[in-house]
C-alpha positions as a Python dict, from the first residue, in 0.01 Angstrom:
ca = {
    (1, 'N'): (0, 0, 0),
    (2, 'P'): (-158, -72, 344),
    (3, 'V'): (-432, -289, 190),
    (4, 'R'): (-319, -652, 147),
    (5, 'A'): (-474, -933, -43),
    (6, 'P'): (-602, -1224, 176),
    (7, 'K'): (-345, -1508, 213),
    (8, 'N'): (-582, -1760, 55),
    (9, 'I'): (-589, -1581, -282),
    (10, 'N'): (-345, -1668, -557),
    (11, 'D'): (-175, -1408, -775),
    (12, 'N'): (-433, -1462, -1056),
    (13, 'G'): (-717, -1383, -814),
    (14, 'K'): (-843, -1743, -765),
    (15, 'K'): (-873, -1891, -410),
    (16, 'K'): (-614, -2143, -308),
    (17, 'E'): (-747, -2479, -211),
    (18, 'V'): (-702, -2527, 164),
    (19, 'K'): (-621, -2879, 264),
    (20, 'V'): (-744, -2996, 602),
    (21, 'R'): (-642, -3324, 755),
    (22, 'L'): (-894, -3459, 1004),
    (23, 'T'): (-716, -3686, 1245),
    (24, 'Q'): (-802, -3823, 1583),
    (25, 'E'): (-554, -3569, 1734),
    (26, 'K'): (-746, -3275, 1573),
    (27, 'L'): (-1079, -3408, 1693),
    (28, 'K'): (-951, -3435, 2050),
    (29, 'G'): (-811, -3089, 2016),
    (30, 'L'): (-1155, -2960, 1924),
    (31, 'K'): (-1309, -3125, 2225),
    (32, 'Q'): (-1039, -2968, 2448),
    (33, 'D'): (-1095, -2631, 2291),
    (34, 'I'): (-1467, -2650, 2372),
    (35, 'E'): (-1380, -2746, 2731),
    (36, 'T'): (-1141, -2456, 2759),
    (37, 'L'): (-1386, -2209, 2614),
    (38, 'S'): (-1647, -2317, 2873),
    (39, 'R'): (-1391, -2270, 3150),
    (40, 'V'): (-1309, -1919, 3026),
    (41, 'R'): (-1672, -1834, 2997),
    (42, 'D'): (-1727, -1936, 3359),
    (43, 'L'): (-1422, -1731, 3468),
    (44, 'R'): (-1547, -1428, 3282),
    (45, 'E'): (-1876, -1464, 3455),
    (46, 'V'): (-1699, -1462, 3794),
    (47, 'N'): (-1521, -1141, 3688),
    (48, 'S'): (-1836, -963, 3565),
    (49, 'A'): (-2109, -1085, 3800),
    (50, 'V'): (-2285, -812, 4000),
    (51, 'T'): (-2521, -840, 4290),
    (52, 'Q'): (-2897, -837, 4217),
    (53, 'G'): (-3061, -501, 4244),
    (54, 'N'): (-2730, -298, 4234),
    (55, 'A'): (-2526, -317, 3915),
    (56, 'R'): (-2234, -130, 4081),
    (57, 'I'): (-2161, -384, 4351),
    (58, 'K'): (-1964, -682, 4232),
    (59, 'A'): (-2086, -1026, 4343),
    (60, 'N'): (-1738, -1164, 4402),
    (61, 'A'): (-1445, -1036, 4602),
    (62, 'A'): (-1171, -831, 4429),
    (63, 'K'): (-918, -1114, 4490),
    (64, 'D'): (-1153, -1368, 4324),
    (65, 'R'): (-1204, -1145, 4028),
    (66, 'K'): (-828, -1078, 3991),
    (67, 'D'): (-758, -1454, 4018),
    (68, 'A'): (-1016, -1520, 3746),
    (69, 'R'): (-857, -1260, 3516),
    (70, 'R'): (-514, -1403, 3573),
    (71, 'T'): (-637, -1759, 3504),
    (72, 'I'): (-801, -1643, 3184),
    (73, 'K'): (-473, -1482, 3074),
    (74, 'K'): (-275, -1802, 3155),
    (75, 'I'): (-529, -2023, 2969),
    (76, 'T'): (-523, -1779, 2665),
    (77, 'N'): (-142, -1785, 2643),
    (78, 'E'): (-123, -2166, 2674),
    (79, 'E'): (-389, -2213, 2402),
    (80, 'I'): (-211, -1970, 2170),
    (81, 'A'): (113, -2163, 2209),
    (82, 'K'): (-61, -2498, 2157),
    (83, 'D'): (-240, -2368, 1848),
    (84, 'Q'): (80, -2224, 1707),
    (85, 'S'): (263, -2558, 1746),
    (86, 'I'): (-27, -2743, 1582),
    (87, 'E'): (-30, -2498, 1290),
    (88, 'D'): (353, -2540, 1251),
    (89, 'K'): (315, -2916, 1237),
    (90, 'D'): (35, -2893, 985),
    (91, 'R'): (219, -2636, 771),
    (92, 'Q'): (527, -2872, 776),
    (93, 'W'): (308, -3167, 677),
    (94, 'Q'): (160, -2968, 384),
    (95, 'Q'): (503, -2870, 259),
    (96, 'E'): (621, -3232, 280),
    (97, 'E'): (307, -3339, 99),
    (98, 'E'): (363, -3081, -172),
    (99, 'A'): (730, -3202, -206),
    (100, 'R'): (612, -3561, -237),
    (101, 'M'): (354, -3482, -498),
    (102, 'A'): (592, -3265, -702),
    (103, 'G'): (831, -3561, -736),
    (104, 'Y'): (560, -3803, -823),
    (105, 'N'): (471, -3839, -1190),
    (106, 'I'): (170, -4055, -1277),
    (107, 'S'): (266, -4104, -1647),
    (108, 'E'): (579, -4299, -1541),
    (109, 'H'): (374, -4563, -1363),
    (110, 'N'): (137, -4649, -1650),
}
């Protein structure tokens, strides 16, 4: 079947609770993401800018546009790698947390 259920849905149809840990590292990461997105926006503007009055003539030289596209690609690949490593760390933390909670019984401590 080509149609898949979303990953955040349990077998019984209820949504899984997604745990998010807000840390100083994540907040700094958000700030860096915003700065990166603004850099990419500026580079895309370099690539797509046209001269006023003639939409066919580009405002920047071909080399500048090519460099902007290459830089965007490099930034994108770096950000994907960073995000993947952060997701791996977070997934590992969640698995460790589930393992800790599975071995902890509240009724023993009362």
